[in-house]
XYZ file of C-alpha atoms in Angstrom:
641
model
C 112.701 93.101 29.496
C 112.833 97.054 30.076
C 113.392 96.407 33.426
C 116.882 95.043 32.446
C 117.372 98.068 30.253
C 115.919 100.881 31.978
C 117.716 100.692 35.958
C 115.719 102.158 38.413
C 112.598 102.070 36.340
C 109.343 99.899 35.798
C 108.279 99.680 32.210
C 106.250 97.229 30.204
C 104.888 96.440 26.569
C 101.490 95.857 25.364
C 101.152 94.428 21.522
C 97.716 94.193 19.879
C 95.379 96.614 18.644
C 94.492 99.709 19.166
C 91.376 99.653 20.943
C 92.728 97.126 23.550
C 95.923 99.741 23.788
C 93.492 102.141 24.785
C 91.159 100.792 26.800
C 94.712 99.260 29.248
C 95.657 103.247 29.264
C 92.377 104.544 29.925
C 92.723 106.568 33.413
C 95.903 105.903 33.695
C 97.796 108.376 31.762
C 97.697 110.806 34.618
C 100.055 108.788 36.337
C 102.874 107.894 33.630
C 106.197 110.440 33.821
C 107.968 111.537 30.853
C 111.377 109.413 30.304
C 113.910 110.609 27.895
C 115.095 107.824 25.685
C 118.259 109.092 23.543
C 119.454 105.108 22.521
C 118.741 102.065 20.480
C 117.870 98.391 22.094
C 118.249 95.052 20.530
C 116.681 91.939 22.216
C 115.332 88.724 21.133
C 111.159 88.042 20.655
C 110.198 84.665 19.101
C 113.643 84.253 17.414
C 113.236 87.517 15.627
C 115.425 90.731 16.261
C 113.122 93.302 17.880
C 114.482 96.698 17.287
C 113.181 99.607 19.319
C 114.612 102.986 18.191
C 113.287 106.596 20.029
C 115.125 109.544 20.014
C 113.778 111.660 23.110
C 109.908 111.181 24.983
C 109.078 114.237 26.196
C 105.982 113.692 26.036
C 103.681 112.332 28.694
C 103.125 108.663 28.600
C 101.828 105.771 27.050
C 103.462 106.284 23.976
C 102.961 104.505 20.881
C 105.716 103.109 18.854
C 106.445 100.532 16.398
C 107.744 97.031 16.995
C 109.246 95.877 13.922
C 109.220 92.097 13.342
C 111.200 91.878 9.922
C 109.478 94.284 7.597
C 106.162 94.347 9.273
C 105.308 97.112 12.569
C 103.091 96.464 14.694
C 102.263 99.357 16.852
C 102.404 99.024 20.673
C 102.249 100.557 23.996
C 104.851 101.964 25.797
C 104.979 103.307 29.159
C 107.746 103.810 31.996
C 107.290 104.794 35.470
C 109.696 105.611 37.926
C 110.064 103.179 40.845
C 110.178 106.309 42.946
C 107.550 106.922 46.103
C 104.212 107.993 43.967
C 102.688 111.224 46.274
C 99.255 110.262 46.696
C 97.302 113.546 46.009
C 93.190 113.054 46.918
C 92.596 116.038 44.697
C 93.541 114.025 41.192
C 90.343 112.026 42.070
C 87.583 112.088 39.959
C 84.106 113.139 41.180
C 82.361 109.438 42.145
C 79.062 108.404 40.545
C 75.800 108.569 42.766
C 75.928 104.526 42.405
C 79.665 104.322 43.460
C 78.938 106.612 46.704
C 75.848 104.797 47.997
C 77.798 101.092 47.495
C 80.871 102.594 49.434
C 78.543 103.944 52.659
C 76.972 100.765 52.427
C 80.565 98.826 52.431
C 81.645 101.398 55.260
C 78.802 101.010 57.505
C 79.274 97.417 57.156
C 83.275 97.336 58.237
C 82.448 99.895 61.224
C 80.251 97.163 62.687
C 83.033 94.389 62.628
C 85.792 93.770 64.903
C 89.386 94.383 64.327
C 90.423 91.028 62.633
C 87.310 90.925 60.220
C 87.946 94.224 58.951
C 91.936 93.374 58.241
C 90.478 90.172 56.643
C 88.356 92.106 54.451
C 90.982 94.668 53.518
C 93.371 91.710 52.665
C 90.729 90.247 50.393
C 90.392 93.808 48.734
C 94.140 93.881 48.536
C 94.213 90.238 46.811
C 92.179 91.400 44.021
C 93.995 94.653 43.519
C 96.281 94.842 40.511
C 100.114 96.533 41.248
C 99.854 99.609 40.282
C 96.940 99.517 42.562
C 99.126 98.909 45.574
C 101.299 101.577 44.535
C 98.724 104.039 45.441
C 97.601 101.886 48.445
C 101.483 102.129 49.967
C 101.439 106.332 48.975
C 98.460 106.540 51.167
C 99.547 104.346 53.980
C 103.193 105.248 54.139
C 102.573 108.651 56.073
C 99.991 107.246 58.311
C 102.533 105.056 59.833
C 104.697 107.707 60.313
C 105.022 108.609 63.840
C 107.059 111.557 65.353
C 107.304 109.748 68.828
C 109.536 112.563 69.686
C 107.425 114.821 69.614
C 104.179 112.650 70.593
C 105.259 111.419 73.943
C 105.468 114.314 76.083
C 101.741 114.952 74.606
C 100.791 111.299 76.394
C 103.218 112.959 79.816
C 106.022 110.510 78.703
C 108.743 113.350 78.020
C 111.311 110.962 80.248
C 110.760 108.163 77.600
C 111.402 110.615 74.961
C 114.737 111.927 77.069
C 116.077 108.846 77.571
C 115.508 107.534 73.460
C 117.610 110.721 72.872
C 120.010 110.213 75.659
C 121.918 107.274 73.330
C 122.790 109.693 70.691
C 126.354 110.653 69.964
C 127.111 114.020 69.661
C 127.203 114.675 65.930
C 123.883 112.668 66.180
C 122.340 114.896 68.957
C 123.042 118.099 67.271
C 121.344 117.147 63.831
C 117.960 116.247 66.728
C 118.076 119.523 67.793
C 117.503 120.975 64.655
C 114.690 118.629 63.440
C 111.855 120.768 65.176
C 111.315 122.939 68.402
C 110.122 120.197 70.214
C 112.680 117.853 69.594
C 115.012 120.966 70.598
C 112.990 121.519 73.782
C 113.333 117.785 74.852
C 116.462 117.968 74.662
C 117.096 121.382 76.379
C 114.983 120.196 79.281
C 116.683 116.736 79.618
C 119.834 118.589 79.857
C 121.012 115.714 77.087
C 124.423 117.745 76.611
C 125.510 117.691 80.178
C 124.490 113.797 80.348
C 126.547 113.359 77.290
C 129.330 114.740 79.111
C 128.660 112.736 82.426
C 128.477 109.636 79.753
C 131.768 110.108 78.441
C 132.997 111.150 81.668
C 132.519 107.715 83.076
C 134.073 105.766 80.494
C 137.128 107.686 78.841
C 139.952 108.698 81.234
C 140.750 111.259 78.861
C 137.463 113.083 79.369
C 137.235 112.462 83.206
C 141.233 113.669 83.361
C 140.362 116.776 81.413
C 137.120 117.269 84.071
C 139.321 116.951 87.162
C 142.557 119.086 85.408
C 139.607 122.084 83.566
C 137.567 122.082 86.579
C 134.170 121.145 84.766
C 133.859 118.217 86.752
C 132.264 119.922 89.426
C 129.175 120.940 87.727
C 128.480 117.431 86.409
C 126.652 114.561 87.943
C 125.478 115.724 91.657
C 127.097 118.574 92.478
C 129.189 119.821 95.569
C 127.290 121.625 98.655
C 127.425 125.577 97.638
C 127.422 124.502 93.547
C 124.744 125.290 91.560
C 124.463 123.534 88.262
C 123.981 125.286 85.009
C 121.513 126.052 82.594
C 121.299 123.805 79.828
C 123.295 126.893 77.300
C 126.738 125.819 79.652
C 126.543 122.069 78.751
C 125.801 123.244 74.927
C 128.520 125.517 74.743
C 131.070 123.013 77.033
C 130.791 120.630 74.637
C 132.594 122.243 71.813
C 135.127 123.441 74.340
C 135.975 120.181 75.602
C 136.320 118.656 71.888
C 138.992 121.524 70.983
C 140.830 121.356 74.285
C 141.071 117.001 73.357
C 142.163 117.712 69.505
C 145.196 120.204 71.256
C 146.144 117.644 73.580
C 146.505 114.576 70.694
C 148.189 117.616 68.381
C 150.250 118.135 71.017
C 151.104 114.545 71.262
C 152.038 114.663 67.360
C 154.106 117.707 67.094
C 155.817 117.375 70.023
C 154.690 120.328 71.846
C 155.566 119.747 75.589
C 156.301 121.682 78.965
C 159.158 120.012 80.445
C 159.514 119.817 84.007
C 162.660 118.656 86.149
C 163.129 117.107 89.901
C 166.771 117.479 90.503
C 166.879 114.040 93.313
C 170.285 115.718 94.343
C 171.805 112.168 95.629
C 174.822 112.393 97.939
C 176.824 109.122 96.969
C 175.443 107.589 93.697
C 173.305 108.857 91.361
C 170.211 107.162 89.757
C 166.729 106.837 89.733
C 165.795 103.528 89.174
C 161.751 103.284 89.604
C 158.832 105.613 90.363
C 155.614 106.068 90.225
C 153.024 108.889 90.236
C 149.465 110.185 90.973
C 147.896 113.761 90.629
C 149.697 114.962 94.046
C 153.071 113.085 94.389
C 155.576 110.863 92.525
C 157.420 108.247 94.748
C 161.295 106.962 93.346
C 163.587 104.359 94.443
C 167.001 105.671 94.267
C 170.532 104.279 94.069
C 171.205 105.831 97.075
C 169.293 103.486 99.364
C 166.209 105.497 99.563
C 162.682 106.231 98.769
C 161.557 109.831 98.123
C 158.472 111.598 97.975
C 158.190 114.539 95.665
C 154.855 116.987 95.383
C 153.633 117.454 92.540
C 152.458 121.074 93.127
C 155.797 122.217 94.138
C 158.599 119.207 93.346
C 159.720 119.408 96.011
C 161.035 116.445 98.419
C 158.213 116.023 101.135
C 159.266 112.450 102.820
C 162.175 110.205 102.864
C 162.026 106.077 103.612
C 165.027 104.881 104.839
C 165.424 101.479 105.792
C 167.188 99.718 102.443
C 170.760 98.668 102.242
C 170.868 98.581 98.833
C 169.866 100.863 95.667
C 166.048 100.470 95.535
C 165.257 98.722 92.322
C 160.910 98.686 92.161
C 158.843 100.167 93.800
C 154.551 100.210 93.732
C 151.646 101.721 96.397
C 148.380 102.145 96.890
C 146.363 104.265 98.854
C 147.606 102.206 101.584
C 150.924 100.705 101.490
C 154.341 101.213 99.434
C 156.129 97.925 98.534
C 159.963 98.118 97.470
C 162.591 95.691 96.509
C 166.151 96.430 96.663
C 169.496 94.827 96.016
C 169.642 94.101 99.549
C 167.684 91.004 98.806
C 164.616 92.428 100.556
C 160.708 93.617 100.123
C 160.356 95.997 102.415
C 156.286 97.357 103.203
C 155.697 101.080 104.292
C 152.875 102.646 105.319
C 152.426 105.821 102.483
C 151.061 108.127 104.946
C 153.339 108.415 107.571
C 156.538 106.446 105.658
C 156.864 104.043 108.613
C 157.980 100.724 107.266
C 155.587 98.164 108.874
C 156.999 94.857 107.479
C 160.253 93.655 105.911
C 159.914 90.165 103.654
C 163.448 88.020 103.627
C 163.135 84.960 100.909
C 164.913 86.169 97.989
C 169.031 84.875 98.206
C 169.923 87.906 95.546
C 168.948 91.109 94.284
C 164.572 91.717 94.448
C 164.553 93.084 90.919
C 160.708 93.578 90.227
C 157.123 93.302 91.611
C 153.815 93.696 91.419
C 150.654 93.555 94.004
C 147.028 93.644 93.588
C 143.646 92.378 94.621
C 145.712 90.968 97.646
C 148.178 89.296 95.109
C 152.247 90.105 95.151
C 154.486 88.437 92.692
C 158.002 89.690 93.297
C 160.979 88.327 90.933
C 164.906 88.099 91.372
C 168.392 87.883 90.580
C 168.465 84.433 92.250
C 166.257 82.926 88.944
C 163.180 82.838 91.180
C 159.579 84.039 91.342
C 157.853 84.255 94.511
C 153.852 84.111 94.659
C 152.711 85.952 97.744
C 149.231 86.317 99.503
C 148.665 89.521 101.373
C 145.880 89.695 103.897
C 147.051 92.958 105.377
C 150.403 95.188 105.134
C 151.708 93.071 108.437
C 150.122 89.777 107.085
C 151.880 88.596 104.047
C 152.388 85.164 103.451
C 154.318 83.010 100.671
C 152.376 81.004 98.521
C 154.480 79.427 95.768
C 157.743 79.758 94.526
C 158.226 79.397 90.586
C 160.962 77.802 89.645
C 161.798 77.440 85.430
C 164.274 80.408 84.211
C 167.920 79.854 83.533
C 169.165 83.656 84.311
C 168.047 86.487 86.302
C 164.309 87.360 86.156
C 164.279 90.730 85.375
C 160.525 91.719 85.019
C 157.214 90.400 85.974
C 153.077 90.826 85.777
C 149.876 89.655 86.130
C 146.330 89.499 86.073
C 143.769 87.332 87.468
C 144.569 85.132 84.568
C 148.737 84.830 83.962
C 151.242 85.463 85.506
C 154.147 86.262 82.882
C 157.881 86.701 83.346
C 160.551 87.444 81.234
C 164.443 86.862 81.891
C 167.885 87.605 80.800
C 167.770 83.954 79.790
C 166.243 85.810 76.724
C 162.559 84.024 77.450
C 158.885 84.944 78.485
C 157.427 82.414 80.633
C 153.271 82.075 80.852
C 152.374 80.912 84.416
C 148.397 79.929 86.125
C 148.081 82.745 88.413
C 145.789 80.512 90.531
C 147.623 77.035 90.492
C 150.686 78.953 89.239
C 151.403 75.752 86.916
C 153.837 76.780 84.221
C 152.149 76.953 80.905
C 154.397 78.112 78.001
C 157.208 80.220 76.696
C 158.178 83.192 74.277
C 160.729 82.491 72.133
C 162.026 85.078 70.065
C 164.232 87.674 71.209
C 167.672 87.529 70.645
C 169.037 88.563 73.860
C 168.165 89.159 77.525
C 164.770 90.507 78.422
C 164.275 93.709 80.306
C 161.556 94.767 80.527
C 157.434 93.913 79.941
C 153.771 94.891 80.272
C 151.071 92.440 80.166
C 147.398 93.219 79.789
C 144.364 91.136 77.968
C 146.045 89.489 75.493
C 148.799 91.601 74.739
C 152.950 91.387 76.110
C 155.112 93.965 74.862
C 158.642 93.298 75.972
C 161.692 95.375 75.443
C 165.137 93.382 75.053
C 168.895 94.112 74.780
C 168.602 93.153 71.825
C 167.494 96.913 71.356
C 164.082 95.507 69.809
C 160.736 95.607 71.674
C 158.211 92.780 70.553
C 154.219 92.556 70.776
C 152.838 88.881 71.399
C 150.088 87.330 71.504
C 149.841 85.600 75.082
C 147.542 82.641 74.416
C 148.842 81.273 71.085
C 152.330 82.613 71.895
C 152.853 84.413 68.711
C 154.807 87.127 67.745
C 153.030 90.184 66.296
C 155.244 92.887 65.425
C 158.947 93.420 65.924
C 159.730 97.446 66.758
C 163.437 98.644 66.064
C 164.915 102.274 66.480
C 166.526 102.060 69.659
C 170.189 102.538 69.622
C 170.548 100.162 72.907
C 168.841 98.462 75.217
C 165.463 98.898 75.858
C 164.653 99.045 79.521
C 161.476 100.118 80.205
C 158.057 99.853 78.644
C 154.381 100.926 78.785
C 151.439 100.883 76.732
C 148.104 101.806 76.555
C 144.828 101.173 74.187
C 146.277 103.313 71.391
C 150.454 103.130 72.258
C 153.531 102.107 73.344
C 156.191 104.595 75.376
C 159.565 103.076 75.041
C 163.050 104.407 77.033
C 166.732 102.674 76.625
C 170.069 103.100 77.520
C 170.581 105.618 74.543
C 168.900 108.088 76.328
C 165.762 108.448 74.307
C 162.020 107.577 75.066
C 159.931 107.064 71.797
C 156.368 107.273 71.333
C 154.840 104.219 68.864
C 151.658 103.914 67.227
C 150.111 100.520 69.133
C 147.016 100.171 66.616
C 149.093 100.641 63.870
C 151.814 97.859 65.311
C 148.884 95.105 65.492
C 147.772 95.991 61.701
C 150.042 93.808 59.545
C 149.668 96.006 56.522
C 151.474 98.406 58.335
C 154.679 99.810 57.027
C 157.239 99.444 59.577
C 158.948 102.784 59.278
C 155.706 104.533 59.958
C 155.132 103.006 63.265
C 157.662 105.175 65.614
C 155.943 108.804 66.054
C 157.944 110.715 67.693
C 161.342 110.241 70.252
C 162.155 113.012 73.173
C 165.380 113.700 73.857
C 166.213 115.307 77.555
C 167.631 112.487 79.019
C 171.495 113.010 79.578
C 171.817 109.210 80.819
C 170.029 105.832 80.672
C 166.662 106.127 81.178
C 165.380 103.245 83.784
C 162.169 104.072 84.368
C 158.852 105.658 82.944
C 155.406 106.284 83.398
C 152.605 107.909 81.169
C 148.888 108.695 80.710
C 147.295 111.075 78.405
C 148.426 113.997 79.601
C 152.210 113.438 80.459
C 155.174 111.158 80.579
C 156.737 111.116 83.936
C 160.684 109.265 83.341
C 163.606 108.900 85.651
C 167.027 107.791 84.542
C 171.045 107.387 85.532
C 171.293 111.248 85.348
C 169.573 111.628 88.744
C 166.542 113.590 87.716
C 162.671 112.838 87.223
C 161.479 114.804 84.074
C 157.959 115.156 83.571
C 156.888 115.888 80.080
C 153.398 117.849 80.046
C 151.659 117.500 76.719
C 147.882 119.520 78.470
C 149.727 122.883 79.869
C 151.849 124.066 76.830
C 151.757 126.812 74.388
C 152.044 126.249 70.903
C 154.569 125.302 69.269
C 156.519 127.883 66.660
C 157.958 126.373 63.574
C 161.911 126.859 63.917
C 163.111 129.688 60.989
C 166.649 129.019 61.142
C 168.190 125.341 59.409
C 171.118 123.621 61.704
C 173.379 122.643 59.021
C 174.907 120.351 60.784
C 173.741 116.760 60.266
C 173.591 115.498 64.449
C 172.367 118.543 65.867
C 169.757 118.266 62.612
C 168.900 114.862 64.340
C 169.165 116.221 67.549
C 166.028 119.054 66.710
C 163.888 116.720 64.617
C 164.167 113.924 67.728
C 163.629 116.845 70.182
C 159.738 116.702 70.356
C 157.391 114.798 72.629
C 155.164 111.898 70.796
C 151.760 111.542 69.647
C 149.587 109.272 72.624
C 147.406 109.720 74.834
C 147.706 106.738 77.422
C 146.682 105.595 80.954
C 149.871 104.236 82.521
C 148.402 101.721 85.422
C 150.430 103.653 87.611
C 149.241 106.689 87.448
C 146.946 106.111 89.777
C 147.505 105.102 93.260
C 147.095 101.362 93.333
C 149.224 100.549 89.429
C 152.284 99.012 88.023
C 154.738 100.931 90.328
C 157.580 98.083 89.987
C 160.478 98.641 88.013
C 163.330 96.271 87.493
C 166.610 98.264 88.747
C 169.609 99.701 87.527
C 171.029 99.467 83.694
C 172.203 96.708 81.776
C 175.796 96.918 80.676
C 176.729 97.148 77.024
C 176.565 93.407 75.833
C 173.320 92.578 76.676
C 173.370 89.206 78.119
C 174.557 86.035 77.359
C 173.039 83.037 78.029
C 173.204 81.462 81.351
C 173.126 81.735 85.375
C 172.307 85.344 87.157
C 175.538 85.461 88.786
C 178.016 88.465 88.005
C 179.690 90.362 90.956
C 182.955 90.547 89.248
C 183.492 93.383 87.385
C 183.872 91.939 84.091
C 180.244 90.547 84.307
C 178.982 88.921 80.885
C 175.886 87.766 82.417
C 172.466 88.536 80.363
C 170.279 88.993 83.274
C 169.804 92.053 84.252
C 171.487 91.839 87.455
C 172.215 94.418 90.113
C 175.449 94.117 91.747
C 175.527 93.824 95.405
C 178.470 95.247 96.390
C 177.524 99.070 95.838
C 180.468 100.313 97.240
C 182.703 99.862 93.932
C 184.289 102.512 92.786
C 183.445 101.444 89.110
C 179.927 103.146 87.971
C 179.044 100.349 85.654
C 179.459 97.293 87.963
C 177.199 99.256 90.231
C 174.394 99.502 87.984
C 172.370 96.096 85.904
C 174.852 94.423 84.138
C 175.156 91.814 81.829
């Protein structure tokens, strides 16, 4: 009953007389604990209304009290006890009897002499006929002898590498709360250098850490070190760790205010001017330019270091690995080059129109045209590339394409996504749901983010097909796209690249206006083309330049103190920033998505139907390069419609 009233405590009654009240309390008073009792209780005994009234105990317990049944009391015991560890404390015990000490060293003699299970059987027995309050005191006793610091109690036993590696799987707000348990805990972990294999941990499976190791410099006194480096004392790693943290929490502020060092590769084209595809690494960036060619630029210096000539048309995609550079141009052809020396090794004709995308990897190249077509390649070697399978199923120009060892998906100004095998390359479904032509995509696990003329970008599911989100904010068409774990980088034909929250864009309870963080504006044209990880966007566009946004190596940023009045340079400011991402573009290594599907769509955005469109009134919705570059009208010489 009390133990309904009274939460968190154990209580009970005992009704009789007095001398039975006193004998149950006898040697156990000791024990009770004062409870403070300010209210009244009403609860039913034997149809009668039992009414217990107290106003404070502060004395220590049993207490006696009246029970009143009607108009007769009946005095009874009370007593409360918190449910609270009891400390066992051998100096409460009372001096033992002669009697009781010669029966207990003849009980212990007898348990020394039996084996292990005989002696639990006999304490179980003991247990049995204990009473609770009994075990109370039994689980006091026992609880800190199974207490074990193991910690601490390994390296006594010459096990300090079992003791390393149990601490090893802490985090790091875990590992600094060990440290401070004891001086040995402190000194296993000192010795095990746990803070520098926290680092190495982390290291190994966030790009973010092992980009800020390579960028800071750190890396080299982690894991084995480099002839002529020495590693550090255990203090370094301590002190590191903090350092790295702040030098993360700048970069992602950086990402949200907009803070950015903005760097710009004038390409400096002769005839027509565009940058149409690229793709970077830590020492170069390689773009395909409207001007037939392929250029090199270091990163160190931005300068031009190499030029690939061989195209007859604007280069539209582009990707390479530490081998080989793959392009596809309006001239119909994929062209292979070797990325060391720039000498182009192979040249692949099957395409009838403009190669507008591709993709290669794990000795896999899907390439995708103006013509309607896919083609499925096997590569063996740079010199050794085969065709496997040509996909067949779009109604307009194929604009995009990728894959994994899964899908192959393509999307289309025929304002589709199509789900292929990528092993038996058997068509499996379509994307319904944008309203105009498609023009651009990423694909990776489950995800397909697709950016449309429409001036929408969409997030699907790729098994059931779904829809997941619908992203609007861009003025025109979206042409290029890129996400990573945590977002999506978006550019268009408005000029603008904006930054959107991905995890927030796959939570449905998101609010819709909350999902775009931040849009940079530097782009004077269209942009075609971008690239990002977590430390940078690297973009092209129509304007002929390569910008590279650098959200690591920038100062802060100052509040502005002066208010533009006027409304579209306001927007202008507030749209000026950089966005809030950290991301690892598959290009930005040697060996990712380097493809990009060419030139710029025109202003209507496709209609439905064929990929045709070398007039220059083209109302196509592909987005289809032009052949004929030699027009004297920019726009037909671009993607159109």
């Amino acid at each position: 009953m009390f133990e309904n009233l009274f939460p968190g405590l154990r209580g009970g009654i005992c009704f009789g007389k007095r001398d039975f009240i006193d004998h149950y309390s006898e040697g156990r008073e000791e024990e009770t604990v004062p409870v403070p009792l300010t209210s009244a209780f009403l609860c039913d005994y034997d149809d009668h209304l039992l009414s217990l009234t107290h106003s404070c105990l502060t004395a220590r317990l049993p207490l006696y009290a009246n029970v009143c049944f009607g108009a007769n009391c009946v005095p009874f015991l009370l007593f409360f006890q918190y449910t609270t560890q009891i400390l066992y404390d051998p100096a409460r015990k009372k001096e033992p009897s002669p009697a009781f000490q010669t029966e207990l060293d003849t009980c212990l003699t007898l348990f020394t002499k039996w084996n292990e299970a005989n002696q639990v059987e006999f304490v179980e027995q003991l247990l049995s006929r204990m009473c609770h309050y009994q075990h109370g005191h039994i689980n006091a006793y026992l609880k800190p002898m199974l207490q074990r610091d193991f910690i601490t109690l390994l390296p006594t036993k010459g096990l300090d590498h079992v003791a390393e590696n149990i601490l090893s799987y802490l985090d790091a707000k875990s590992l600094c709360r060990a440290e401070r348990v004891c001086k040995e805990w402190s000194r296993v972990i000192s010795e095990g250098m746990l803070w520098k294999k926290l680092i190495e941990r982390n290291v190994r499976t966030d790009t973010l850490w092992r980009g800020l190791a390579d960028r800071k410099g750190w890396i080299k006194y982690l894991f084995i070190p480099r002839p002529g480096v020495t590693l550090r004392q255990h203090k370094f790693y301590r002190e590191l760790f903090p350092k790295i943290m702040k030098d993360i929490e700048a970069i992602e502020n950086n990402w949200r205010t907009g803070n950015h060092n903005l760097q710009r590769i004038n390409c400096r084209s002769e005839n027509s001017k565009g940058v149409y595809c690229l793709q970077y690494d830590d020492d170069k960036i390689v773009s395909g330019l409207r001007d037939n060619t392929i250029k090199i630029w270091n990163r160190s210096s931005l300068q031009c270091c190499m030029i690939l000539t061989g195209h007859t048309g604007s280069v539209l995609c582009l990707q390479y690995d530490d081998k080989v550079i793959i392009s596809g141009s309006s001239d119909s052809t994929v062209r292979v080059w070797d990325v060391k020396t720039g000498e182009m090794v192979n040249t692949l004709i099957h395409h009838c129109e403009a190669v507008l995308h591709l993709r290669f990897n794990n000795g896999m190249m899907v390439t995708c045209s103006k013509d309607r077509s896919i083609a499925v390649w096997d590569m063996v070697s740079p010199t050794e590339i085969g065709l496997r399978r040509v996909l067949v199923g779009h109604r307009a120009a194929v604009n995009v394409v990728d894959f994994d060892e899964k899908y192959i998906v393509s999307a289309s100004g025929d304002r589709t996504i199509k789900v292929w095998n990528s092993t038996t390359c058997e068509f499996l479904r379509t994307l319904n749901g944008h309203k105009r032509g498609i023009a651009c995509l990423q694909y990776r696990d489950r995800l397909v983010v697709s950016g449309s003329s429409d001036n929408s970008i969409r997030l699907w599911d790729i098994e059931c097909g779904t829809c997941l989100r619908i992203l609007e904010g861009h003025e025109e068409l979206v042409r290029c796209i890129r996400f990573d774990s945590k977002r999506i980088v978006s550019g268009a034909y408005d000029g603008k690249i904006k930054v959107w929250d991905l995890q927030a864009a796959l939570d449905i309870r998101a609010q819709t206006n909350t999902l775009c963080l931040k849009t940079l504006v530097e782009h004077t044209g269209r942009v075609f083309r971008l690239q990002f990880d977590e430390f940078q966007i690297v973009s092209s566009s129509h304007d002929d330049t390569i910008l590279i946004w650098d959200f690591l190596n920038c100062s802060p940023k100052e509040e502005p103190s002066v208010v533009v009045p006027n409304t579209s340079m306001m927007n202008l400011h507030n749209n000026s920033g950089s966005s809030s991402g950290s991301g690892s573009s598959v290009g930005a290594v040697g060996g990712g998505l380097g493809g990009a599907g060419g030139g710029a769509l025109g202003p209507n955005g496709g209609a439905e139907g064929g990929g045709g469109g070398n007039g220059s009134n083209n109302q196509n919705n592909g987005v289809n390069h032009l052949l004929h570059n030699n027009r004297t009208n920019n726009q037909n010489d671009e993607l159109s419609d």
